[in-house]
Amino acid sequence: MYARPDARAPLYTIGGTGISAAQRLEALADVPLPELLRLTEAAARKSSAEGRGSPSRKDLGMLMVALRMRSEDSEGRPDFAGNSREYRDRLAEVFRRTNMLDDERKRISSAGRRAAGDIVREVLTSEELDDYGLMKAGPSERVREARKGMWVPAEVQKVVRTTPATDANADVLRLTQGALGILSRISDEAIGGLTDVERDTMAVLAGRIEDRAYELRMKATPDDEDA
């Protein structure tokens, strides 16, 4: 039996050090649902307070996966993909109680989903990921690959490549892929060389890009979320 989580401790130490994500999730399985929801709210608040790079995002991601495991998908399985109405309603209520502004809520929930996506890849096998319709590469791996250049999954590249140029949809796909290619040219080193005013301007522009990307994704997959 693994130790019950201490609300004051980082959750990635649940059960001790040197254990797997699956073992940490096993420890969380014994936590009553109301307490699990409270811990998730606390992790979201702490992640917001600590800002970018907060270790609390690991906590938030772990708790989000634990909540997914308390819900069932349409096939009666633990909702590792995070698509069930029950899971989404619970998470929405958690963030509602934080009283965050809408932009901050989106930022923190997105960060939590990315962390949760990485954890899901730790606990599911390749075959299980296929069964859930999830990509093998988690959010962090996709970011690393994107930094190497214009990276998109092979199946996406195939659709873009094979859509007839005369098809109006081809412009939508190629423009989106082109935008990704342009953004991939901006290096971390280049950002580091900006002045304070330029960095503030870059932050505003990046926020507009993030907002538009979110809108496009929701239009393309209205029932989807980062998973």
PDB file of C-alpha atoms in Angstrom, residues 6-139:
ATOM      1  CA  ASP A   6       0.095  14.925   1.855  1.00  0.00           C
ATOM      2  CA  ALA A   7      -1.542  18.097   0.452  1.00  0.00           C
ATOM      3  CA  ARG A   8       1.572  20.046   1.401  1.00  0.00           C
ATOM      4  CA  ALA A   9       3.938  17.787  -0.565  1.00  0.00           C
ATOM      5  CA  PRO A  10       4.477  17.688  -4.335  1.00  0.00           C
ATOM      6  CA  LEU A  11       2.420  14.847  -5.723  1.00  0.00           C
ATOM      7  CA  TYR A  12       5.217  13.536  -7.894  1.00  0.00           C
ATOM      8  CA  THR A  13       6.731  12.217  -4.628  1.00  0.00           C
ATOM      9  CA  ILE A  14       3.586  10.224  -3.697  1.00  0.00           C
ATOM     10  CA  GLY A  15       4.576   6.794  -2.414  1.00  0.00           C
ATOM     11  CA  GLY A  16       8.230   7.773  -2.172  1.00  0.00           C
ATOM     12  CA  THR A  17      10.955   8.560  -4.685  1.00  0.00           C
ATOM     13  CA  GLY A  18      11.984   6.434  -7.626  1.00  0.00           C
ATOM     14  CA  ILE A  19       8.539   5.003  -8.343  1.00  0.00           C
ATOM     15  CA  SER A  20       6.585   5.035 -11.567  1.00  0.00           C
ATOM     16  CA  ALA A  21       3.676   7.203 -12.621  1.00  0.00           C
ATOM     17  CA  ALA A  22       1.487   4.099 -12.461  1.00  0.00           C
ATOM     18  CA  GLN A  23       2.407   3.577  -8.810  1.00  0.00           C
ATOM     19  CA  ARG A  24       1.683   7.213  -7.995  1.00  0.00           C
ATOM     20  CA  LEU A  25      -1.703   6.895  -9.663  1.00  0.00           C
ATOM     21  CA  GLU A  26      -2.308   3.759  -7.616  1.00  0.00           C
ATOM     22  CA  ALA A  27      -1.709   5.816  -4.480  1.00  0.00           C
ATOM     23  CA  LEU A  28      -4.174   8.440  -5.673  1.00  0.00           C
ATOM     24  CA  ALA A  29      -6.786   5.748  -6.345  1.00  0.00           C
ATOM     25  CA  ASP A  30      -7.372   5.515  -2.575  1.00  0.00           C
ATOM     26  CA  VAL A  31      -8.092   9.233  -2.219  1.00  0.00           C
ATOM     27  CA  PRO A  32     -11.826  10.049  -1.862  1.00  0.00           C
ATOM     28  CA  LEU A  33     -13.175  11.945  -4.865  1.00  0.00           C
ATOM     29  CA  PRO A  34     -13.989  15.188  -2.965  1.00  0.00           C
ATOM     30  CA  GLU A  35     -10.400  15.303  -1.672  1.00  0.00           C
ATOM     31  CA  LEU A  36      -9.047  14.549  -5.141  1.00  0.00           C
ATOM     32  CA  LEU A  37     -11.034  17.476  -6.536  1.00  0.00           C
ATOM     33  CA  ARG A  38      -9.751  19.722  -3.748  1.00  0.00           C
ATOM     34  CA  LEU A  39      -6.158  18.714  -4.450  1.00  0.00           C
ATOM     35  CA  THR A  40      -6.672  19.414  -8.158  1.00  0.00           C
ATOM     36  CA  GLU A  41      -8.013  22.885  -7.393  1.00  0.00           C
ATOM     37  CA  ALA A  42      -5.066  23.553  -5.070  1.00  0.00           C
ATOM     38  CA  ALA A  43      -2.574  22.422  -7.726  1.00  0.00           C
ATOM     39  CA  ALA A  44      -4.216  24.668 -10.331  1.00  0.00           C
ATOM     40  CA  ARG A  45      -4.045  27.668  -7.990  1.00  0.00           C
ATOM     41  CA  LYS A  46      -0.406  26.958  -7.109  1.00  0.00           C
ATOM     42  CA  SER A  47       0.537  26.519 -10.770  1.00  0.00           C
ATOM     43  CA  SER A  48      -1.012  29.896 -11.559  1.00  0.00           C
ATOM     44  CA  ALA A  49       0.753  31.594  -8.644  1.00  0.00           C
ATOM     45  CA  GLU A  50       4.166  30.138  -9.493  1.00  0.00           C
ATOM     46  CA  GLY A  51       4.013  31.024 -13.185  1.00  0.00           C
ATOM     47  CA  ARG A  52       5.611  29.327 -16.171  1.00  0.00           C
ATOM     48  CA  GLY A  53       7.816  26.347 -15.432  1.00  0.00           C
ATOM     49  CA  SER A  54       6.024  25.665 -12.144  1.00  0.00           C
ATOM     50  CA  PRO A  55       6.669  22.127 -10.815  1.00  0.00           C
ATOM     51  CA  SER A  56       3.039  22.197  -9.655  1.00  0.00           C
ATOM     52  CA  ARG A  57       2.060  21.510 -13.250  1.00  0.00           C
ATOM     53  CA  LYS A  58       3.343  17.972 -12.741  1.00  0.00           C
ATOM     54  CA  ASP A  59       1.004  17.757  -9.780  1.00  0.00           C
ATOM     55  CA  LEU A  60      -1.883  19.136 -11.821  1.00  0.00           C
ATOM     56  CA  GLY A  61      -1.234  16.712 -14.667  1.00  0.00           C
ATOM     57  CA  MET A  62      -1.043  13.735 -12.296  1.00  0.00           C
ATOM     58  CA  LEU A  63      -4.308  14.743 -10.626  1.00  0.00           C
ATOM     59  CA  MET A  64      -6.029  15.239 -13.975  1.00  0.00           C
ATOM     60  CA  VAL A  65      -5.077  11.703 -15.004  1.00  0.00           C
ATOM     61  CA  ALA A  66      -6.330  10.434 -11.636  1.00  0.00           C
ATOM     62  CA  LEU A  67      -9.654  12.176 -12.313  1.00  0.00           C
ATOM     63  CA  ARG A  68      -9.815  10.654 -15.788  1.00  0.00           C
ATOM     64  CA  MET A  69      -9.431   7.233 -14.204  1.00  0.00           C
ATOM     65  CA  ARG A  70     -12.502   7.959 -12.047  1.00  0.00           C
ATOM     66  CA  SER A  71     -14.614   8.453 -15.184  1.00  0.00           C
ATOM     67  CA  GLU A  72     -15.577   6.082 -18.000  1.00  0.00           C
ATOM     68  CA  ASP A  73     -15.449   6.693 -21.737  1.00  0.00           C
ATOM     69  CA  SER A  74     -18.157   5.626 -24.192  1.00  0.00           C
ATOM     70  CA  GLU A  75     -16.797   2.066 -24.140  1.00  0.00           C
ATOM     71  CA  GLY A  76     -16.846   1.740 -20.363  1.00  0.00           C
ATOM     72  CA  ARG A  77     -13.058   2.075 -19.958  1.00  0.00           C
ATOM     73  CA  PRO A  78     -11.161   4.480 -17.705  1.00  0.00           C
ATOM     74  CA  ASP A  79     -11.258   7.786 -19.577  1.00  0.00           C
ATOM     75  CA  PHE A  80      -7.522   8.163 -20.200  1.00  0.00           C
ATOM     76  CA  ALA A  81      -8.208  10.350 -23.256  1.00  0.00           C
ATOM     77  CA  GLY A  82     -10.159  12.844 -21.157  1.00  0.00           C
ATOM     78  CA  ASN A  83     -13.168  13.017 -23.458  1.00  0.00           C
ATOM     79  CA  SER A  84     -16.035  11.949 -21.186  1.00  0.00           C
ATOM     80  CA  ARG A  85     -18.669  14.450 -20.103  1.00  0.00           C
ATOM     81  CA  GLU A  86     -18.284  13.368 -16.483  1.00  0.00           C
ATOM     82  CA  TYR A  87     -14.556  14.159 -16.460  1.00  0.00           C
ATOM     83  CA  ARG A  88     -14.961  17.454 -18.279  1.00  0.00           C
ATOM     84  CA  ASP A  89     -17.738  18.607 -15.981  1.00  0.00           C
ATOM     85  CA  ARG A  90     -15.673  17.787 -12.899  1.00  0.00           C
ATOM     86  CA  LEU A  91     -12.628  19.603 -14.265  1.00  0.00           C
ATOM     87  CA  ALA A  92     -14.716  22.611 -15.320  1.00  0.00           C
ATOM     88  CA  GLU A  93     -16.119  22.830 -11.790  1.00  0.00           C
ATOM     89  CA  VAL A  94     -12.606  22.642 -10.335  1.00  0.00           C
ATOM     90  CA  PHE A  95     -11.449  25.579 -12.449  1.00  0.00           C
ATOM     91  CA  ARG A  96     -14.658  27.499 -11.793  1.00  0.00           C
ATOM     92  CA  ARG A  97     -13.874  27.381  -8.080  1.00  0.00           C
ATOM     93  CA  THR A  98     -10.404  28.872  -8.666  1.00  0.00           C
ATOM     94  CA  ASN A  99     -12.036  32.155  -9.835  1.00  0.00           C
ATOM     95  CA  MET A 100      -9.297  32.578 -12.438  1.00  0.00           C
ATOM     96  CA  LEU A 101      -9.776  34.997 -15.284  1.00  0.00           C
ATOM     97  CA  ASP A 102     -10.691  33.258 -18.536  1.00  0.00           C
ATOM     98  CA  ASP A 103      -7.270  33.681 -20.167  1.00  0.00           C
ATOM     99  CA  GLU A 104      -5.480  32.384 -17.093  1.00  0.00           C
ATOM    100  CA  ARG A 105      -7.869  29.457 -16.777  1.00  0.00           C
ATOM    101  CA  LYS A 106      -7.197  28.454 -20.396  1.00  0.00           C
ATOM    102  CA  ARG A 107      -3.434  28.769 -19.890  1.00  0.00           C
ATOM    103  CA  ILE A 108      -3.304  26.682 -16.722  1.00  0.00           C
ATOM    104  CA  SER A 109      -5.767  24.041 -17.941  1.00  0.00           C
ATOM    105  CA  SER A 110      -3.795  23.690 -21.183  1.00  0.00           C
ATOM    106  CA  ALA A 111      -0.555  23.280 -19.222  1.00  0.00           C
ATOM    107  CA  GLY A 112      -2.223  20.655 -17.050  1.00  0.00           C
ATOM    108  CA  ARG A 113      -3.524  18.771 -20.096  1.00  0.00           C
ATOM    109  CA  ARG A 114      -0.043  18.714 -21.603  1.00  0.00           C
ATOM    110  CA  ALA A 115       1.397  17.293 -18.366  1.00  0.00           C
ATOM    111  CA  ALA A 116      -1.453  14.780 -18.206  1.00  0.00           C
ATOM    112  CA  GLY A 117      -0.773  13.755 -21.809  1.00  0.00           C
ATOM    113  CA  ASP A 118       2.842  12.956 -20.959  1.00  0.00           C
ATOM    114  CA  ILE A 119       1.783  10.903 -17.931  1.00  0.00           C
ATOM    115  CA  VAL A 120      -0.749   8.940 -19.987  1.00  0.00           C
ATOM    116  CA  ARG A 121       2.115   7.900 -22.316  1.00  0.00           C
ATOM    117  CA  GLU A 122       4.008   6.617 -19.286  1.00  0.00           C
ATOM    118  CA  VAL A 123       1.224   4.368 -18.039  1.00  0.00           C
ATOM    119  CA  LEU A 124      -0.321   3.047 -21.273  1.00  0.00           C
ATOM    120  CA  THR A 125       1.294   0.627 -23.712  1.00  0.00           C
ATOM    121  CA  SER A 126       1.555   1.351 -27.442  1.00  0.00           C
ATOM    122  CA  GLU A 127      -1.360  -0.976 -28.056  1.00  0.00           C
ATOM    123  CA  GLU A 128      -3.478   0.778 -25.440  1.00  0.00           C
ATOM    124  CA  LEU A 129      -2.660   4.169 -26.939  1.00  0.00           C
ATOM    125  CA  ASP A 130      -3.859   2.837 -30.294  1.00  0.00           C
ATOM    126  CA  ASP A 131      -7.068   1.587 -28.689  1.00  0.00           C
ATOM    127  CA  TYR A 132      -7.722   5.043 -27.266  1.00  0.00           C
ATOM    128  CA  GLY A 133      -6.877   6.721 -30.566  1.00  0.00           C
ATOM    129  CA  LEU A 134      -3.962   8.608 -29.007  1.00  0.00           C
ATOM    130  CA  MET A 135      -0.678   9.403 -30.718  1.00  0.00           C
ATOM    131  CA  LYS A 136       2.413   7.628 -29.462  1.00  0.00           C
ATOM    132  CA  ALA A 137       4.271  10.910 -28.954  1.00  0.00           C
ATOM    133  CA  GLY A 138       3.142  12.912 -25.934  1.00  0.00           C
ATOM    134  CA  PRO A 139       2.825  16.712 -25.831  1.00  0.00           C
TER     135      PRO A 139
END
